[in-house]
Coordinates of C-alpha atoms and ligand atoms in Angstrom, one line a residue:
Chain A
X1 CA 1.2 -3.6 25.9
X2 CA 1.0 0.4 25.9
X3 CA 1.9 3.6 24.0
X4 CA 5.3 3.1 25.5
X5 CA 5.9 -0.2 24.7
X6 CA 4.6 0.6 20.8
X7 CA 7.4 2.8 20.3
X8 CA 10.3 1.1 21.8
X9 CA 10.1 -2.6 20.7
X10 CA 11.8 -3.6 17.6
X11 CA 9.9 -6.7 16.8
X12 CA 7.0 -5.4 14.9
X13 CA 4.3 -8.8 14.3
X14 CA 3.8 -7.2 10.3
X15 CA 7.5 -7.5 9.7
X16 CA 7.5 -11.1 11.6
X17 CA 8.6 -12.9 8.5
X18 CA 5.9 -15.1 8.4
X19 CA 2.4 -15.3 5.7
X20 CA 2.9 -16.3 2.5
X21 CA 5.5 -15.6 -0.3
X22 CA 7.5 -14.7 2.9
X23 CA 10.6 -15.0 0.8
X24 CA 9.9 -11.7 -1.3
X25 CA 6.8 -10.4 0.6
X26 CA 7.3 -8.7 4.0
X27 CA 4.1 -7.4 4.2
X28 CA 0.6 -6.6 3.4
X29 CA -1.7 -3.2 4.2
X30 CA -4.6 -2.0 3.5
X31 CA -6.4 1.3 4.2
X32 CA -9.7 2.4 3.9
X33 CA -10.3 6.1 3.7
X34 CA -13.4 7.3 5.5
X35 CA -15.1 10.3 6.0
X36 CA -18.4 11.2 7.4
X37 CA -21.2 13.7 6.7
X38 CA -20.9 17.4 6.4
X39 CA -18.3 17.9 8.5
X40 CA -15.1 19.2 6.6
X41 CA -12.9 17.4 6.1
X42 CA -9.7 17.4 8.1
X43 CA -7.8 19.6 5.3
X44 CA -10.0 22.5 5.6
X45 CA -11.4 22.0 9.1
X46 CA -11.2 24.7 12.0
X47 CA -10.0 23.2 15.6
X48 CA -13.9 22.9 16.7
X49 CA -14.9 20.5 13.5
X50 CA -11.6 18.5 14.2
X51 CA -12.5 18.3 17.6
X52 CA -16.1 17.4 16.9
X53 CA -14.3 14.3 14.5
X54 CA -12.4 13.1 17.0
X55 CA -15.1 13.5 19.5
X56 CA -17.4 10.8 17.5
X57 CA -14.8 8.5 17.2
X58 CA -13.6 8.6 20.5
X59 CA -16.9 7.6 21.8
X60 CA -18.0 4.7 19.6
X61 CA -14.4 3.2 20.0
X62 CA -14.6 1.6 23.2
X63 CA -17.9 -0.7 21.8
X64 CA -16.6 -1.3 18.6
X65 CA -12.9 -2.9 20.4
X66 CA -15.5 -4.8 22.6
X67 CA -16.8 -6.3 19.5
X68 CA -13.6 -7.4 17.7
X69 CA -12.3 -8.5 21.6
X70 CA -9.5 -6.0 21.0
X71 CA -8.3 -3.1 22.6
X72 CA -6.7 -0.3 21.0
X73 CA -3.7 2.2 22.4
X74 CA -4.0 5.7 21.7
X75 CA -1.9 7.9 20.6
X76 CA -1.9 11.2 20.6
X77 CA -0.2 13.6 18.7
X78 CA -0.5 16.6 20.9
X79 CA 0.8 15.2 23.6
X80 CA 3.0 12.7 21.9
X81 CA 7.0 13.8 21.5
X82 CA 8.5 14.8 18.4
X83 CA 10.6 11.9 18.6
X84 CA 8.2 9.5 19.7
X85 CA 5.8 10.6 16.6
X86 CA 8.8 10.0 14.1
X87 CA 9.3 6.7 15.6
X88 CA 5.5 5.8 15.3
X89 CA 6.2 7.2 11.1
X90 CA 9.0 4.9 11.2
X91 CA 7.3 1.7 11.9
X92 CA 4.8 2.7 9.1
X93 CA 1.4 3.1 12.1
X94 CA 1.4 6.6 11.3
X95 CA 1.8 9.0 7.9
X96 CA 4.3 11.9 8.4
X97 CA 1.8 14.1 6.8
X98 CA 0.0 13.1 10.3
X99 CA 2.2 14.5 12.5
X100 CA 3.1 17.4 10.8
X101 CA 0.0 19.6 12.6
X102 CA -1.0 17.4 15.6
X103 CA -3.8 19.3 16.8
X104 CA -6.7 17.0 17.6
X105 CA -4.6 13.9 15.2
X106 CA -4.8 10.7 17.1
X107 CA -4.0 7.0 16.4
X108 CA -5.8 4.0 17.7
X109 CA -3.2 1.0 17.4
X110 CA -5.1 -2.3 18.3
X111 CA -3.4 -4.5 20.6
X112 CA -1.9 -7.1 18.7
X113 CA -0.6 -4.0 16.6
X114 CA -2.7 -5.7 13.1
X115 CA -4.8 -2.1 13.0
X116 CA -4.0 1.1 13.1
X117 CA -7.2 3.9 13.0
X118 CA -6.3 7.5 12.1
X119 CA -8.3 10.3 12.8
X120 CA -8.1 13.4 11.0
X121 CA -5.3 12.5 8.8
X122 CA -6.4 13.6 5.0
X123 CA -9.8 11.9 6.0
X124 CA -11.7 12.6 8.8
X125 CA -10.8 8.2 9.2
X126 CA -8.2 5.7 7.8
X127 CA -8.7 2.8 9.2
X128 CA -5.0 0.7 8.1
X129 CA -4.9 -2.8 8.9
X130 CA -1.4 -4.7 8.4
X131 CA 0.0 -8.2 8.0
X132 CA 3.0 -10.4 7.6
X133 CA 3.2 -11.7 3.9
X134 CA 1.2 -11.7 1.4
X135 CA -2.4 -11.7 3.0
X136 CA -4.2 -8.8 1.8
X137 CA -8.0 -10.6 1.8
X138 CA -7.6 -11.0 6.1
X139 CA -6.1 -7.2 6.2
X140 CA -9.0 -5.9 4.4
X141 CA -11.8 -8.1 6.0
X142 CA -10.4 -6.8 9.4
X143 CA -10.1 -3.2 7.9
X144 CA -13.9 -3.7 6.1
X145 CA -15.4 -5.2 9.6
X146 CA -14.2 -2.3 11.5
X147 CA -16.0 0.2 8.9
X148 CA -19.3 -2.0 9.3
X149 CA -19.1 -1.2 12.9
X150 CA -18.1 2.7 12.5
X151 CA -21.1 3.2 9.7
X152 CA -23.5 1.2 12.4
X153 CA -23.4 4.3 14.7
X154 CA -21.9 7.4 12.2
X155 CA -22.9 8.9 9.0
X156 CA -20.3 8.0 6.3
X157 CA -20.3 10.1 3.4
X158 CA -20.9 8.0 0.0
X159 CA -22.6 8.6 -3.2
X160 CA -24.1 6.2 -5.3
X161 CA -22.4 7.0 -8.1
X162 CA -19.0 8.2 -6.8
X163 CA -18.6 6.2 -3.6
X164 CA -17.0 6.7 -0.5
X165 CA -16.4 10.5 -0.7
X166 CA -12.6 11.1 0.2
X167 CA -10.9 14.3 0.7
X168 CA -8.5 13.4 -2.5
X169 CA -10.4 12.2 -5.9
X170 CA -7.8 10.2 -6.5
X171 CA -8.9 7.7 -3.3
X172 CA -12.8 8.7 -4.0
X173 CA -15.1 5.1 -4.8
X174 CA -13.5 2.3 -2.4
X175 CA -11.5 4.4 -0.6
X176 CA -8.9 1.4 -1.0
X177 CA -5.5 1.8 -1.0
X178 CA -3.9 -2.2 -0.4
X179 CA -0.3 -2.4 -0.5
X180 CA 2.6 -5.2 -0.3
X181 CA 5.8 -4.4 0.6
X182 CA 8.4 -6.2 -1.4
X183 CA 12.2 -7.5 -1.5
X184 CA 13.5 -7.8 -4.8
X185 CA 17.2 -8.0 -4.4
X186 CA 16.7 -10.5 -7.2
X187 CA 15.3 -8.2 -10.0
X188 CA 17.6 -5.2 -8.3
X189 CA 21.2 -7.0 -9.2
X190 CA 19.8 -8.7 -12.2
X191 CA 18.7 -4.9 -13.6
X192 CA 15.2 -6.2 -14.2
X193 CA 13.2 -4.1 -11.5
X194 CA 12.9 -1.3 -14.4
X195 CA 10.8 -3.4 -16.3
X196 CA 8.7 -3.8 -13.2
X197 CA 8.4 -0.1 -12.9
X198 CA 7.7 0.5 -16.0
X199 CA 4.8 -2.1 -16.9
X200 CA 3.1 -1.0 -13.1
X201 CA 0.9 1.7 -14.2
X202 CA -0.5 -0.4 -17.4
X203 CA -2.1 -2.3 -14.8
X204 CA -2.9 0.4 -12.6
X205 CA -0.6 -0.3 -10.0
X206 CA 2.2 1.5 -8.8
X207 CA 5.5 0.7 -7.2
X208 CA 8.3 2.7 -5.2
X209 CA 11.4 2.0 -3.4
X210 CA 11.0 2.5 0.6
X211 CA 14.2 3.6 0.8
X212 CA 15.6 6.9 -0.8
X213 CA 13.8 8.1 -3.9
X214 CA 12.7 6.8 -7.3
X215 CA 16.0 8.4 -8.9
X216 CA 18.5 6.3 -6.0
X217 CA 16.9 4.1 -3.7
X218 CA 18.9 1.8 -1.0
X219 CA 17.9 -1.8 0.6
X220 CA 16.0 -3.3 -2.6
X221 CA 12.6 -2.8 -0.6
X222 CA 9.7 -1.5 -2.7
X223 CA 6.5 -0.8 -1.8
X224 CA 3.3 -2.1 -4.7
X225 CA 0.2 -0.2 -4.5
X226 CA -3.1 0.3 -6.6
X227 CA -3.6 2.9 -8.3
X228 CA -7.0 3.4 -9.1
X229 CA -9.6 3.2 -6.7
X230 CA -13.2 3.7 -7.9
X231 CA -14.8 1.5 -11.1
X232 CA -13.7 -1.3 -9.1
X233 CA -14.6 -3.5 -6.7
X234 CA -12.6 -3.7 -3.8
X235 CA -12.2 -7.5 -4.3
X236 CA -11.4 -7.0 -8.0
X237 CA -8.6 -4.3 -7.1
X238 CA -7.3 -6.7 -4.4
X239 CA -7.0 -9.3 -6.8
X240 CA -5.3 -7.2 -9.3
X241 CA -2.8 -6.2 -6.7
X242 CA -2.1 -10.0 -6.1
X243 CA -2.0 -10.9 -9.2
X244 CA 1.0 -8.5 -9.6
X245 CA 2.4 -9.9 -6.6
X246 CA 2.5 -13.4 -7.2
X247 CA 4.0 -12.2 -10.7
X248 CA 6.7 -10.2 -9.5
X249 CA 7.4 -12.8 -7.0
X250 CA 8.3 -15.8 -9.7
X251 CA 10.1 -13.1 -11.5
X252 CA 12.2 -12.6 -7.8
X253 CA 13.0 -15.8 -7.6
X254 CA 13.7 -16.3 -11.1
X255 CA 16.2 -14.1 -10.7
X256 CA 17.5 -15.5 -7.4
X257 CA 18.0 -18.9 -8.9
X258 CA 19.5 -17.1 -12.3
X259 CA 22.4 -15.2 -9.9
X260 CA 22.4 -18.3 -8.6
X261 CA 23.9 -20.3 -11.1
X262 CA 25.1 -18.0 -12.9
X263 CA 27.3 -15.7 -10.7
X264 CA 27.3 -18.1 -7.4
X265 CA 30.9 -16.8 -6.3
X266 CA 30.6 -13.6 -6.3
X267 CA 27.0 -13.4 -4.8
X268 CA 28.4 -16.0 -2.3
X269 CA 31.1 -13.4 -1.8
X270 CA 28.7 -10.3 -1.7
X271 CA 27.1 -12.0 0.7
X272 CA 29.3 -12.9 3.1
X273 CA 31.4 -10.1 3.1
X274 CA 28.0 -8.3 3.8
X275 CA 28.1 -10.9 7.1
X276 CA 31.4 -9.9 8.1
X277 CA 30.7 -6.0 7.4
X278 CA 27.0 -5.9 9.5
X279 CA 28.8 -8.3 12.2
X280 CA 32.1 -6.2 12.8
X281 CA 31.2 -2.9 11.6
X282 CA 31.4 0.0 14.4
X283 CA 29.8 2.7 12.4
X284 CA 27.3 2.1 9.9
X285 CA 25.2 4.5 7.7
X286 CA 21.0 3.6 7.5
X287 CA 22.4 3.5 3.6
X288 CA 25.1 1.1 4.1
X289 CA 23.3 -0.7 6.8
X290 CA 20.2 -1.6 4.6
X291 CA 22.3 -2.5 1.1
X292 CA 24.4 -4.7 3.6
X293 CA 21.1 -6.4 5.1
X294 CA 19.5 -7.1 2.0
X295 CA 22.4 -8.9 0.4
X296 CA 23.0 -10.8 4.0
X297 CA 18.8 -11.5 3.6
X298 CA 19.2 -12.8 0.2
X299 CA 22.2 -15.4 1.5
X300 CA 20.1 -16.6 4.1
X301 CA 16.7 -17.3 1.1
X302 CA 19.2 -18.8 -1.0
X303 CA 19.8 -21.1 2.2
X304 CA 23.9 -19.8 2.2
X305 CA 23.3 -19.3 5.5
X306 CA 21.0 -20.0 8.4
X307 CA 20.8 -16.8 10.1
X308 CA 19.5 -14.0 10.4
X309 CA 16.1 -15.0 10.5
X310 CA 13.6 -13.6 8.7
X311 CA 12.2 -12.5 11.7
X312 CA 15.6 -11.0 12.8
X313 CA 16.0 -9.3 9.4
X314 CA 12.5 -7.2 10.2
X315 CA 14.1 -6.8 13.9
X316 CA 17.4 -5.1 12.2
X317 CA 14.7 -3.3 10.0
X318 CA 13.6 -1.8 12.6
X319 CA 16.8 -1.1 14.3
X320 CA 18.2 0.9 11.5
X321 CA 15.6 3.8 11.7
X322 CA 17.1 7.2 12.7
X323 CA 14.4 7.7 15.0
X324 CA 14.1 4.5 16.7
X325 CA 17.9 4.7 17.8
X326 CA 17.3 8.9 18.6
X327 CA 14.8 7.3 21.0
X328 CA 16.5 4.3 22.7
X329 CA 18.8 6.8 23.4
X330 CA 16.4 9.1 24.9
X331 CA 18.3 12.1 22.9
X332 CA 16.9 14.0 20.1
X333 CA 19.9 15.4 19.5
X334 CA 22.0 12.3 18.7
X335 CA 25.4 13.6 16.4
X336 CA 25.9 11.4 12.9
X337 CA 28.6 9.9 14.4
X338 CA 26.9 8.6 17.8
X339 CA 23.6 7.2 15.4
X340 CA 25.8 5.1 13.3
X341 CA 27.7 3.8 16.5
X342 CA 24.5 2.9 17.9
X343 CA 23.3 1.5 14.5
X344 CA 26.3 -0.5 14.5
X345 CA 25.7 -2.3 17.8
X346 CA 22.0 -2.5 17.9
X347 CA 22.7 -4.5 14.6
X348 CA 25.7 -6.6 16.0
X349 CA 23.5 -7.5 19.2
X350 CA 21.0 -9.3 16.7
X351 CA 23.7 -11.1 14.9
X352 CA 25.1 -12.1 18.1
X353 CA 22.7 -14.1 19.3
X354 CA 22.1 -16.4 17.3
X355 CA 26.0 -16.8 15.3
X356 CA 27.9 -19.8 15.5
X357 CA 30.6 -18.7 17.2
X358 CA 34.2 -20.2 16.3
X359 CA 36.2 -21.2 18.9
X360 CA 39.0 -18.9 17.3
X361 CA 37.1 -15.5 17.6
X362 CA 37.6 -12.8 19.7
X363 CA 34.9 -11.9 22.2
X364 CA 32.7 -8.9 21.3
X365 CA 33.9 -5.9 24.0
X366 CA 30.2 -4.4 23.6
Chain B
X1 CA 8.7 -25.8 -20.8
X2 CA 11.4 -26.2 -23.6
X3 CA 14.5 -23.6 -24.2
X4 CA 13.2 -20.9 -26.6
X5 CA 16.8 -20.8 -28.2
X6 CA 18.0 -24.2 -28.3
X7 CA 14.5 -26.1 -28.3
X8 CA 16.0 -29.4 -26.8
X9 CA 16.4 -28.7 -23.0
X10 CA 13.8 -28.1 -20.4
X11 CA 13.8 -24.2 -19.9
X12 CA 14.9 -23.2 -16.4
X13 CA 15.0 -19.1 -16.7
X14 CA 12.2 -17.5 -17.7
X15 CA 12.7 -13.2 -18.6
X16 CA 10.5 -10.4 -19.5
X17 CA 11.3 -7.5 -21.2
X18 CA 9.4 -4.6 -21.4
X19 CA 11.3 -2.8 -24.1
X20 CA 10.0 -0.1 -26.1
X21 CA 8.6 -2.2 -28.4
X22 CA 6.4 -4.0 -26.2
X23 CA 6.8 -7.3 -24.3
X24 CA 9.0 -9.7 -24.7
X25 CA 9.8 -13.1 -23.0
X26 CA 12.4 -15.6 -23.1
X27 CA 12.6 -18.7 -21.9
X28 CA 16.0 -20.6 -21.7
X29 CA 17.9 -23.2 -20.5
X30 CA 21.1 -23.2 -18.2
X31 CA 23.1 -23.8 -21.3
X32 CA 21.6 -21.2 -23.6
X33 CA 21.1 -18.5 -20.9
X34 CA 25.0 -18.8 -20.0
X35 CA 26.0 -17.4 -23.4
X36 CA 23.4 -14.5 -22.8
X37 CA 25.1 -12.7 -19.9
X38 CA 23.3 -9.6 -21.5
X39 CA 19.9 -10.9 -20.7
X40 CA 20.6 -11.4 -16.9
X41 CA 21.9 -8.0 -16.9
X42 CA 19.9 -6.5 -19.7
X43 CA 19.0 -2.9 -18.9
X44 CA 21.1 -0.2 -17.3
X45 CA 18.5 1.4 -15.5
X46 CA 16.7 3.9 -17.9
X47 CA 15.1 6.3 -16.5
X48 CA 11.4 5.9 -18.1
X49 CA 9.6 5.0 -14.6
X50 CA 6.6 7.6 -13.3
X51 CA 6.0 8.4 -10.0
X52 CA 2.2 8.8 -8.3
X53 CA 3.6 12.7 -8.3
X54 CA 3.9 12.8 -12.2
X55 CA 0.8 11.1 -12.9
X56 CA -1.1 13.2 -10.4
X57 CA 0.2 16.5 -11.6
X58 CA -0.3 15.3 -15.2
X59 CA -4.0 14.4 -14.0
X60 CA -5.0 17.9 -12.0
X61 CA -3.1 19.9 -14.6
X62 CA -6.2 21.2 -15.8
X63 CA -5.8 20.3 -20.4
X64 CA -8.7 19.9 -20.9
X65 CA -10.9 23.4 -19.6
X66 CA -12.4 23.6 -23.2
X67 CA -14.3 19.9 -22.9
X68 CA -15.5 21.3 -19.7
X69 CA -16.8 24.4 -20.9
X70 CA -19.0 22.6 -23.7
X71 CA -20.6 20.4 -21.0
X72 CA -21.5 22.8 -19.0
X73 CA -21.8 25.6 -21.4
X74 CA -24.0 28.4 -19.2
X75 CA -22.2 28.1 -15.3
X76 CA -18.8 29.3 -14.7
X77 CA -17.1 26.6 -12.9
X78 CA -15.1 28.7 -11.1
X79 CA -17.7 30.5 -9.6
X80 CA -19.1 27.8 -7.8
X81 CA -18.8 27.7 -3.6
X82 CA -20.1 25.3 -1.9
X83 CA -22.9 26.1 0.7
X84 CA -21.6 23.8 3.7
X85 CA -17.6 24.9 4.0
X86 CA -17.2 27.8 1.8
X87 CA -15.2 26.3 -0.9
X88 CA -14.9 27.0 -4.5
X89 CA -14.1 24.6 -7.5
X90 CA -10.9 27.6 -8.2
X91 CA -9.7 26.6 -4.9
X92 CA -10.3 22.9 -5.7
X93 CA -8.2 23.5 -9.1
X94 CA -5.2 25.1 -7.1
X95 CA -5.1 22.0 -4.1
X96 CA -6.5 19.2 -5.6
X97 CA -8.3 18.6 -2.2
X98 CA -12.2 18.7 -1.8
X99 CA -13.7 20.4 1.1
X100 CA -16.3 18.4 2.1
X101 CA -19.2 15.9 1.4
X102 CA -20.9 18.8 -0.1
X103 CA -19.1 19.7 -1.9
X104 CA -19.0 16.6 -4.2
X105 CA -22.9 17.4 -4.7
X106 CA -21.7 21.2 -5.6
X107 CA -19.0 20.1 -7.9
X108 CA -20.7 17.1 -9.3
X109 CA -20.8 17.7 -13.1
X110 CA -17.5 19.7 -13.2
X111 CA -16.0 16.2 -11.5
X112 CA -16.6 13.5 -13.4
X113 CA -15.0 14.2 -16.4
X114 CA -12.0 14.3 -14.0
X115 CA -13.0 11.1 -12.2
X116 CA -12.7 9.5 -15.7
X117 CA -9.2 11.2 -16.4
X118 CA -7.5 9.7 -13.1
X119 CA -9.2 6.7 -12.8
X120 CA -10.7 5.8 -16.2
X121 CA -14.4 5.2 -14.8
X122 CA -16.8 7.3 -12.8
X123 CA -19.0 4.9 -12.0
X124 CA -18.5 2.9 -8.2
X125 CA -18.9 -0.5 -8.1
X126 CA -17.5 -1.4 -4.7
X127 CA -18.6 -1.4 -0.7
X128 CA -21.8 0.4 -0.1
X129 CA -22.9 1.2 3.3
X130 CA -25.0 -1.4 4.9
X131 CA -27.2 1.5 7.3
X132 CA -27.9 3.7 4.3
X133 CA -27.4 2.0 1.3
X134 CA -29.9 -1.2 1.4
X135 CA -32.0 -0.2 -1.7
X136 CA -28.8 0.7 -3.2
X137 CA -26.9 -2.5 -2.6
X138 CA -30.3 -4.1 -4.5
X139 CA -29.5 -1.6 -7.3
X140 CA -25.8 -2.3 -7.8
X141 CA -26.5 -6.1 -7.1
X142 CA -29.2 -6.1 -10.2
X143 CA -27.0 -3.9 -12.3
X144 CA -24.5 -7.2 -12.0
X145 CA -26.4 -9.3 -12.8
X146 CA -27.5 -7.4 -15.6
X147 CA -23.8 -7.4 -16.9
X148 CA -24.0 -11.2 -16.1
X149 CA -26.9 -12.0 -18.3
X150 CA -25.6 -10.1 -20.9
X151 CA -22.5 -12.4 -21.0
X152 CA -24.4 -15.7 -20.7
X153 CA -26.7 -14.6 -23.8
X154 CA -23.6 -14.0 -25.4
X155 CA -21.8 -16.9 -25.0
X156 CA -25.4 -18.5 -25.8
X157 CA -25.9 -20.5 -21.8
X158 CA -29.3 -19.9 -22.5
X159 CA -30.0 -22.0 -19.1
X160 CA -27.8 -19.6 -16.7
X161 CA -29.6 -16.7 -18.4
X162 CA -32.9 -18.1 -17.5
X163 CA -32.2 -18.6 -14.4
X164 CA -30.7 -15.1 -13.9
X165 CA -33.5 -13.1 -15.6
X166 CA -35.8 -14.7 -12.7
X167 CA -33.8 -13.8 -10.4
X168 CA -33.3 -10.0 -11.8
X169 CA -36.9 -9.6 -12.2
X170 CA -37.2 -11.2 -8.0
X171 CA -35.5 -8.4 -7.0
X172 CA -37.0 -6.0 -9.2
X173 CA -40.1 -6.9 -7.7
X174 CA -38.9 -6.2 -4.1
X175 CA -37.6 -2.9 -5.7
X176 CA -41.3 -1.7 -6.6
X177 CA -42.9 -2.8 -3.0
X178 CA -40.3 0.0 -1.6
X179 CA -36.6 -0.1 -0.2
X180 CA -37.1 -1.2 3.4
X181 CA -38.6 -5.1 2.5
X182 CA -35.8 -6.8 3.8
X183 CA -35.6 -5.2 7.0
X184 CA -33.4 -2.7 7.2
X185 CA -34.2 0.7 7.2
Ligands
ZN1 ZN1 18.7 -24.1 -24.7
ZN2 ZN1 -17.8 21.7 0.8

């Protein structure tokens, strides 16, 4: 597998669909925010110091992949494409903030595509580590493993009291940041995902839609994070975060089963019309596309349907970006018009493979 | 579970509320929950949520200069630069960012007051680096069990404590012989 490969394949193994509480939870990350020794950091660096960064890590990379019998692709920002950048921010290995001045930023994506090491992001290091479900313990054991090795050979900068020194307060201590990213389709229709929000930063967590903004977001798909990060341990603050999770996931499927019995028609309705609409439709909107997808995801939990997979649904996920389809098309440039017809078949050519097909349909021209 | 409303059928929907007076569950059965189509759809997205934007700006939105003043009642804050990259604790104030390891020495007493406005401690109790940090592993690891015994002789498992307060003053003792006992330098 190479840089190339990273940015064109839609089947991403953190959105296989697998792990635990695969039902609500598509994912787990979690990020450790490093930085070492008297060298600014990143933020207020010149080109020398974020040259020196990268430098150090460069050099100690090659025995520490040896180590975890891994080998990492690297991507570099300078001599990355706009487009391919966006598309590596798309499928969540990279921050946008990272690509916005790419001088000396480079990403180390491991193999198997579980890890993804920043350098000079906020932090002179954030080392991201990613998996399907709800598995935040393995994410961070990888993610802790990989700092054991870095602070074998390079002076990380911790106090006693305040912990990992981070170029934000608000990540100073662990450094942790741990993440799941949630479906709640569920709690969305049934008007409960408010409550959610709202009781989130009692317990020092907090959560936001991936899609659009906390005022009108699209695709039911929230991302949970902690909040705090130092006073904690980082098992303690993982625990807190699954706590949550498990939670909000009876409270999903509450809901579920509630819409279930209670409005089985028209959900049944919503959702197959949702079918029809992602199967037939020639243009489609990343809005439209993602409200569609999440209704047709819901069907299939609620066993309505058999497919999409889960698997297929993080494949259609992936599909949907702006970027991803700017790129299959090799043209920045792409019109409204020609995304959404792209959009549209990229989606159909999922759903195609694996449909039923009556005897009585037409066949698909495309 | 039984229905909260009816009391005779097993409870099969279980809701939480989190009005503005507090928290509120119900649990219902199929029967009783049918006749509460309001509860399924019970709030029409009020907008009370806060964003990591809000919360941030409400934390570096600097209310409280006075308290840090009076701890630190002869050095201007603002005056302060720090030696390795040049920054000063006004700059700090205006980006929110620190400029470096140093910096964190530089700034110390002017940050923790923050520290305990956005996260409600100051102290770490997490990861410490293996290479650098053995004695200071031993330090947090005693300062646990500290906490620990504490517990136990307050919930009176005078045997745990026992045990714990040997093994407190064990490590103690390695303290006093000097940080590189176990190996690691
Ligand atoms: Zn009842
Ligand atoms: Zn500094």
């Amino acid at each position: 597998m190479g840089l190339s490969d990273l940015i064109r394949e839609s089947t991403l193994p953190w959105l296989s669909g697998a792990g635990e509480y695969g039902d609500v939870v598509l994912g787990s990350r979690i990020r450790l925010a490093r930085n070492f020794q008297r060298i600014p950091f990143p933020g207020r660096a010149d080109l020398n110091q974020l040259a020196t960064t990268r430098l150090m890590v460069e050099r100690i990379l090659p025995g520490i992949a040896k180590t975890l019998g891994t080998s990492f692709i690297v991507a570099d920002m300078e001599k990355l494409p706009k487009l391919s950048r966006s598309v590596l921010v798309e499928k969540q290995y990279i921050s946008a903030k990272f690509t916005k001045n790419p001088q000396h930023r480079v990403a180390f994506v491991s193999n198997d595509e579980r890890m993804s090491i920043l350098v000079n992001e906020e932090d002179h290091l954030r080392i991201q580590c990613m998996a399907p479900g709800l598995a935040l313990e393995d994410s961070y054991e990888l993610a802790s493993r990989f700092d054991d090795l870095v602070e074998e050979k390079l002076d990380i900068a911790f106090d006693e009291k305040m912990g990992y020194l981070t170029s934000c307060p608000t990540n100073l201590g662990t450094g942790l940041r741990a993440s799941v990213i949630l479906h709640l389709p569920g709690l969305v229709f049934t008007k409960n995902i408010q409550n959610i929000v709202n009781i989130s930063p009692q317990l020092g967590l907090a959560i936001r839609p991936i899609y659009g903004d906390a005022k009108e977001s699209f695709g039911n798909i929230f991302l949970l994070s902690n909040q705090l990060t130092l006073g904690f341990s980082e098992a303690e603050l993982i625990a807190n975060l699954k706590t949550a999770a498990k939670e909000i996931v009876s409270h999903e499927r509450q809901a579920r089963k509630a819409l279930s019995l209670y409005m089985k028609e028209r959900l049944e309705d919503e959702v197959y019309r949702s079918y029809g609409t992602l199967r037939y439709a020639r243009l489609l909107s990343e809005r439209e596309a993602l409200s569609l997808l999440s209704k047709v995801r819901l069907g299939v939990d609620l066993r309505m349907m058999e497919t999409p997979t889960a698997k297929d649904f993080g494949r259609m996920l992936v599909r949907m970006g702006d970027s991803y389809l700017r790129n299959l098309a090799e043209n920045e440039n792409l019109s409204k018009n020609e995304i959404e017809r792209l959009r549209a078949q990229k989606v159909r050519e999922i759903l195609l493979e694996k449909a039923p097909r009556p005897q009585s349909e037409p066949i698909e021209d495309i | 579970m039984l229905c909260d409303e009816c009391g005779r059928n097993e409870a099969v929907i279980h809701i939480v509320q989190a009005g503005p007076n507090g928290r509120t569950e119900h649990n219902l059965c199929e029967e009783c929950a049918s006749h509460y189509s309001d509860l399924i759809l019970p709030y029409s997205g009020r907008n009370k949520d806060m964003s990591m934007n809000d919360f941030l700006k409400g934390v570096f939105s600097a209310e409280e200069p006075q308290k840090i003043e009076q701890e630190a009642p002869n050095d201007e804050p603002d005056a302060l630069v720090c030696p390795n990259c040049g920054m000063s604790y006004e700059d700090f104030q205006h980006t929110g960012k620190i400029g470096c390891s140093v910096c964190y020495q530089t700034f110390r007493r002017e940050l923790f007051p923050l520290l305990r406005r956005i996260h409600g401690a100051s102290s770490h109790r997490g990861k410490i680096p293996h290479r650098s940090g053995s004695a200071l592993e031993r330090k947090q690891h005693i300062a646990r069990l500290r906490e620990e015994l504490k517990r136990t002789i307050e919930q009176e498992e005078y045997e745990r404590a026992a045990e714990l307060r040997d093994e407190i003053r064990a490590l103690e003792l390695k303290e006093q012989e000097g940080g590189g006992a176990d190996g690691t330098v």
